[in-house]
Every structure is written in structure tokens, then in C-alpha cells.
Coordinates of N, CA and C in Angstrom, one line a residue:
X96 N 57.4 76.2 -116.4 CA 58.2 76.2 -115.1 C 59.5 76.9 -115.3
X97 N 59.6 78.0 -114.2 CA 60.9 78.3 -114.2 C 62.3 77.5 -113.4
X98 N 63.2 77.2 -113.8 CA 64.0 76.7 -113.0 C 64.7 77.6 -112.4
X99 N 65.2 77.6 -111.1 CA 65.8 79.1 -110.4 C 67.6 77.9 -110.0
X100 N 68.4 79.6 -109.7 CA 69.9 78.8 -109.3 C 69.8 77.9 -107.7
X101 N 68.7 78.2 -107.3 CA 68.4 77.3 -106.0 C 68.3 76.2 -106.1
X102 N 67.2 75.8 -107.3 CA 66.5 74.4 -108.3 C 67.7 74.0 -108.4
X103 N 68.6 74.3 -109.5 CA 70.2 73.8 -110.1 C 71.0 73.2 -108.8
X104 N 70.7 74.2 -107.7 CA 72.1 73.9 -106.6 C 71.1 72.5 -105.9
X105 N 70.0 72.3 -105.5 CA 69.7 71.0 -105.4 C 69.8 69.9 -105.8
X106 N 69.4 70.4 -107.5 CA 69.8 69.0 -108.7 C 71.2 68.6 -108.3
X107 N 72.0 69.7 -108.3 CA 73.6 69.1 -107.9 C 74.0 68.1 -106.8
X108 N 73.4 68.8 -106.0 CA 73.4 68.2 -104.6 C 72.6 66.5 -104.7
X109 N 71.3 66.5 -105.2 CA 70.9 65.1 -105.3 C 71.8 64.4 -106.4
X110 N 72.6 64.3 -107.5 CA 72.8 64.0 -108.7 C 74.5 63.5 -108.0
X111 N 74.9 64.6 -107.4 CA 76.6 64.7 -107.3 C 76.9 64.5 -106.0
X112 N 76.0 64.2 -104.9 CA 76.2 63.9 -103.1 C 77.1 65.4 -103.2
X113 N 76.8 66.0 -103.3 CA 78.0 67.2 -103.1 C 77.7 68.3 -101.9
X114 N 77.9 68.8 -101.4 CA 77.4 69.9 -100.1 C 76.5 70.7 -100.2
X115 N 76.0 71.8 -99.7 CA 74.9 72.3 -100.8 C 75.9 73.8 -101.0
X116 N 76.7 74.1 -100.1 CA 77.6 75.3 -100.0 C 78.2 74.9 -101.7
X117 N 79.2 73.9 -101.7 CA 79.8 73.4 -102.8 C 78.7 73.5 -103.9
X118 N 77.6 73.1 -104.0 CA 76.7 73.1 -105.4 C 76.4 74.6 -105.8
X119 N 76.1 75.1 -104.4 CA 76.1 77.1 -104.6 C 76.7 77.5 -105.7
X120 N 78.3 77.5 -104.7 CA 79.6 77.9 -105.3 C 79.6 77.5 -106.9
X121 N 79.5 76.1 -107.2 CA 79.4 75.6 -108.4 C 78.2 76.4 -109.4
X122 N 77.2 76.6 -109.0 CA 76.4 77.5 -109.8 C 76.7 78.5 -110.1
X123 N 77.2 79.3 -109.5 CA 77.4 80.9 -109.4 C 78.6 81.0 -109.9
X124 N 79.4 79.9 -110.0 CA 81.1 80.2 -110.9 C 80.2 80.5 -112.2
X125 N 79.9 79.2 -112.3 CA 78.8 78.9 -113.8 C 78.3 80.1 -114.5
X126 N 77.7 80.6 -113.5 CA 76.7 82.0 -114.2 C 78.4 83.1 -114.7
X127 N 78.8 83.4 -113.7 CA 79.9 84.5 -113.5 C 80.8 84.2 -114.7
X128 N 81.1 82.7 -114.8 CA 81.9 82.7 -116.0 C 81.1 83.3 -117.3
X129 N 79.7 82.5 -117.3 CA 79.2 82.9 -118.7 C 79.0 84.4 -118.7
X130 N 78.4 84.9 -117.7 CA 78.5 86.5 -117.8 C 79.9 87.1 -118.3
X131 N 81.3 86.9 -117.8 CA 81.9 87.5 -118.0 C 83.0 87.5 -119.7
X132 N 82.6 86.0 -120.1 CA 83.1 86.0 -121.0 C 82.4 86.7 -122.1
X133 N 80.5 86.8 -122.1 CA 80.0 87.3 -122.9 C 80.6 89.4 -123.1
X134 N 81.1 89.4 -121.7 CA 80.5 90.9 -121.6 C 82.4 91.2 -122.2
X135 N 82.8 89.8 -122.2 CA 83.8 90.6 -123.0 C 84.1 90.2 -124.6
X136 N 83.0 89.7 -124.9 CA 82.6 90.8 -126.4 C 83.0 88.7 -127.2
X137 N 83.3 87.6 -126.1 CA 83.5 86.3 -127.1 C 82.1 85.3 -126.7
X138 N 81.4 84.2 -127.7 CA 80.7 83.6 -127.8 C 80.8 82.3 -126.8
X139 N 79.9 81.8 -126.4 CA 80.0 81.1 -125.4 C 78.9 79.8 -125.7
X140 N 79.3 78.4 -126.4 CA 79.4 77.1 -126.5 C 79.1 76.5 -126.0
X141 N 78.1 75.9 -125.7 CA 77.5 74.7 -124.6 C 77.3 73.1 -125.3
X142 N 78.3 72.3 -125.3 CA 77.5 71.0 -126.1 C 76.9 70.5 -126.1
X143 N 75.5 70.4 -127.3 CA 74.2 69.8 -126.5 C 73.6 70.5 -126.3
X144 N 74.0 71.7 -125.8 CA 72.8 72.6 -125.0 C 72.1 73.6 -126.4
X145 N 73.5 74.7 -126.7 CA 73.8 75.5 -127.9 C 73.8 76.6 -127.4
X146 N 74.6 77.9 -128.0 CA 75.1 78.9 -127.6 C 74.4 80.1 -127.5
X147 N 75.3 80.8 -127.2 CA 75.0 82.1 -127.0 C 76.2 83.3 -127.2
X148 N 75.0 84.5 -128.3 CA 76.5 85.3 -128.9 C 75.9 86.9 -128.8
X149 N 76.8 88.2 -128.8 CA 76.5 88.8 -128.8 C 76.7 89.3 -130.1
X150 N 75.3 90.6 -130.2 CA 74.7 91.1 -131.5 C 74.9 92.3 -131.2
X151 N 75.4 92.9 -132.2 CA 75.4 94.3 -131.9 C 74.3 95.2 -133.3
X152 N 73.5 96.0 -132.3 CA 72.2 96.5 -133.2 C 72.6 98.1 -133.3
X153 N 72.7 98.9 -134.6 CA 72.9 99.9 -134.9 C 71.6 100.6 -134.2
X154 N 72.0 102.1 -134.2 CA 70.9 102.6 -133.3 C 69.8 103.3 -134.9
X155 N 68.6 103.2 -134.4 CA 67.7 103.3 -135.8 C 66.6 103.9 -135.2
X156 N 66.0 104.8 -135.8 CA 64.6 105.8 -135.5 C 63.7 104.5 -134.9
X157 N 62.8 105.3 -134.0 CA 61.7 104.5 -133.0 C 60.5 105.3 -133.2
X158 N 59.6 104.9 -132.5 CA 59.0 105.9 -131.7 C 57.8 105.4 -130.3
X159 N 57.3 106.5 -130.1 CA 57.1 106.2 -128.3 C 55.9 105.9 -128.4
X160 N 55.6 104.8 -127.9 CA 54.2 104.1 -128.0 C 53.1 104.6 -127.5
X161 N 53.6 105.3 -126.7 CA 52.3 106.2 -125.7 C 52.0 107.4 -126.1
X162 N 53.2 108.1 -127.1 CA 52.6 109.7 -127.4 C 52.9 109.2 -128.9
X163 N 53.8 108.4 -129.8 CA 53.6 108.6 -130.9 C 55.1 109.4 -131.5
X164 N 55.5 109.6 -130.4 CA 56.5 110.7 -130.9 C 57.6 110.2 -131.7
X165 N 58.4 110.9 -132.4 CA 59.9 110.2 -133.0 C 61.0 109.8 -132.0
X166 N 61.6 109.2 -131.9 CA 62.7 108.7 -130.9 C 63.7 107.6 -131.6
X167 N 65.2 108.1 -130.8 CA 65.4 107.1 -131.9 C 66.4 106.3 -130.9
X168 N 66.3 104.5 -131.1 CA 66.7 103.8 -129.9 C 68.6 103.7 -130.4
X169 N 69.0 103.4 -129.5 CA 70.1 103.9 -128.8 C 70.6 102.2 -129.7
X170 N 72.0 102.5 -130.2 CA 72.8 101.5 -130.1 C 73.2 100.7 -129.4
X171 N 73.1 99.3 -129.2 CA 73.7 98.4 -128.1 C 73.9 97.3 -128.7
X172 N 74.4 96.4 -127.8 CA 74.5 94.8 -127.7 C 73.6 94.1 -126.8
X173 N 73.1 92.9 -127.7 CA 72.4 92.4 -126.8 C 72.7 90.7 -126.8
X174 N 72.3 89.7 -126.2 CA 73.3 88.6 -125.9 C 71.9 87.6 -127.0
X175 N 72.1 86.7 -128.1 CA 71.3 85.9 -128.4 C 71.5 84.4 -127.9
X176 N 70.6 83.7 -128.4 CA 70.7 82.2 -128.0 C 70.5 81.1 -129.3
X177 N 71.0 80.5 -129.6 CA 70.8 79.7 -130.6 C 71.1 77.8 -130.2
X178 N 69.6 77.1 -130.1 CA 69.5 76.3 -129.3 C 70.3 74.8 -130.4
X179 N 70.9 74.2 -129.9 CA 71.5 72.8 -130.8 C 70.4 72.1 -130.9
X180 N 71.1 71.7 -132.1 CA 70.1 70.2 -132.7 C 70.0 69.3 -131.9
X181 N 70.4 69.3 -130.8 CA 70.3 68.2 -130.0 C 68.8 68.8 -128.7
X182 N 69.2 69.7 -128.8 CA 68.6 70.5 -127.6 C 67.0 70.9 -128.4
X183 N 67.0 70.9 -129.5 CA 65.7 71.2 -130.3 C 64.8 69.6 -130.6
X184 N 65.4 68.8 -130.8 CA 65.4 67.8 -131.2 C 64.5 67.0 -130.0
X185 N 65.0 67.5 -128.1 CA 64.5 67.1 -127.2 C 63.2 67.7 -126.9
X186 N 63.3 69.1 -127.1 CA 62.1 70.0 -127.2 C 61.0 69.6 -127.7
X187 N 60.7 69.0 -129.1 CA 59.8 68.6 -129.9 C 59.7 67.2 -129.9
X188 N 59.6 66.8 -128.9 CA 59.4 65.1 -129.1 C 57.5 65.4 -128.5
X189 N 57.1 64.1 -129.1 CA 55.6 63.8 -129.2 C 55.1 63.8 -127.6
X190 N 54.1 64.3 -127.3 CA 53.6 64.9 -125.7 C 53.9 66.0 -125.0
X191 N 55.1 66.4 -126.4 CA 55.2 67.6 -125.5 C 53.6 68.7 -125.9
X192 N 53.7 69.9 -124.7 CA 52.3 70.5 -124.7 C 52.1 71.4 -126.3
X193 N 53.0 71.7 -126.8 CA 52.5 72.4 -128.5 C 51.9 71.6 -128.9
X194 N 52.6 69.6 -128.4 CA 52.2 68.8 -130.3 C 50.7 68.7 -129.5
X195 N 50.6 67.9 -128.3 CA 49.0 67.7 -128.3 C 48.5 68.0 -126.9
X196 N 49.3 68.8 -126.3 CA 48.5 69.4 -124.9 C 49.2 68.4 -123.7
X197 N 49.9 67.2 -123.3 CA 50.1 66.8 -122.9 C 51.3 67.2 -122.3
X198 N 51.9 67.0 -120.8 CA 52.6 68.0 -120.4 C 53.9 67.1 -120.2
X199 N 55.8 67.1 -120.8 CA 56.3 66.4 -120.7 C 56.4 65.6 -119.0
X200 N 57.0 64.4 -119.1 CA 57.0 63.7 -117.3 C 58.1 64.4 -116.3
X201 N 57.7 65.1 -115.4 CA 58.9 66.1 -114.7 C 59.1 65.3 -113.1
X202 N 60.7 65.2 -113.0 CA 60.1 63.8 -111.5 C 60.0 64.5 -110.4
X203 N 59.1 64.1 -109.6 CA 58.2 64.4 -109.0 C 59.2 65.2 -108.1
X204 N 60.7 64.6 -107.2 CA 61.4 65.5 -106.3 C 61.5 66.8 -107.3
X205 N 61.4 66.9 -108.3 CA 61.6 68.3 -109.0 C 60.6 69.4 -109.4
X206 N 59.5 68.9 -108.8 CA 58.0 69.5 -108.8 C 57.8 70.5 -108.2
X207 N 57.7 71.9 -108.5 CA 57.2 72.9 -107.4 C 56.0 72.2 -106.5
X208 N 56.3 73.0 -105.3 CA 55.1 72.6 -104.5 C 53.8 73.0 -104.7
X209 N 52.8 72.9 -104.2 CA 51.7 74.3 -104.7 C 51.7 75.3 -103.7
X210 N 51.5 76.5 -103.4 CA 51.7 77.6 -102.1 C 50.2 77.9 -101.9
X211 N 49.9 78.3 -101.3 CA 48.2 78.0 -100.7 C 48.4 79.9 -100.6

């Protein structure tokens, strides 16, 4: 399941009695800050959660899957994620669907619907 910024602004809304304008606004600072501190080149810290840093990849010969050719990919940065022991720790508890197929308990107001 994906969670979308709509999903988030309801959780807010049920969790925090908060407006749904106000939970919006609250999500989208959220994103904008993380976007902008990454894009200016500093690491970004979530307690619990675990972060996220940017990598920078030297540009190195490729080549093109469909003809074969030489190419060589382009230098850049790309943003990693490296999840906390706390956040890993939750991931792998017993039922979840890797250890035996069993799918964690998700509460029900938070259930996609099905769409016909």
C-alpha cells in the first residue's frame, strides 16, 4: 500500500482534530522543507524514522540496453535513505508478509476502499 499526502492530511486531521486546510498546509511545509534542505546539498534526520543523505555518483561508462552501444552515464546526485533501528526493528516483527505470508493489522478507517 501506498500512502499518498492526502492519506497523511487525514491521519492529521483524525489524530490532531485539526482542519483539513491546516493538515494540507502541515504536509506540504513537511515535504518542501525536506526537499529543500536536501537540494541544498545537507542531510536530513528523522527520529525513529532514519534519514536521508545525498550521494554523489562519478559519471562512469554505460551502455544502452536496447542497441548495446557504449554511453557513458552522466554525473549526479541522488538522495539515499537509511532506515533506524527503530524503524527496522518495526518492519520485521513476526506476521509481517516476508516472515510467513500474513499481512500486518492496518485499521480499518485507514483501508483503501476497493474501486469497482
Amino acid at each position: 500500500m501506498t500512502v499518498t499526502k492526502e492519506e497523511l492530511t487525514h491521519i492529521l486531521m483524525d489524530q490532531l482534530g485539526l482542519k483539513q486546510m491546516d493538515c494540507k498546509l502541515l504536509v506540504e511545509a513537511f515535504f518542501i522543507t525536506l526537499r529543500e534542505t536536501l537540494a541544498s546539498g545537507e542531510e536530513v534526520k528523522l527520529s525513529g524514522f532514519g534519514s536521508f543523505k545525498l550521494r554523489e555518483k562519478s559519471a562512469r561508462p554505460g551502455r544502452n540496453p536496447r542497441t548495446g552501444a557504449p554511453h557513458e552515464v552522466t554525473a549526479r546526485r541522488v538522495v539515499t535513505f537509511h532506515a533506524s533501528p527503530n524503524l527496522r526493528a518495526k518492519c520485521n516483527v513476526k506476521g509481517h508478509p516476508h516472515h510467513d505470508g500474513a499481512d500486518l493489522p492496518i485499521p480499518e478507517k485507514y483501508q483503501r476502499k476497493a474501486t469497482a
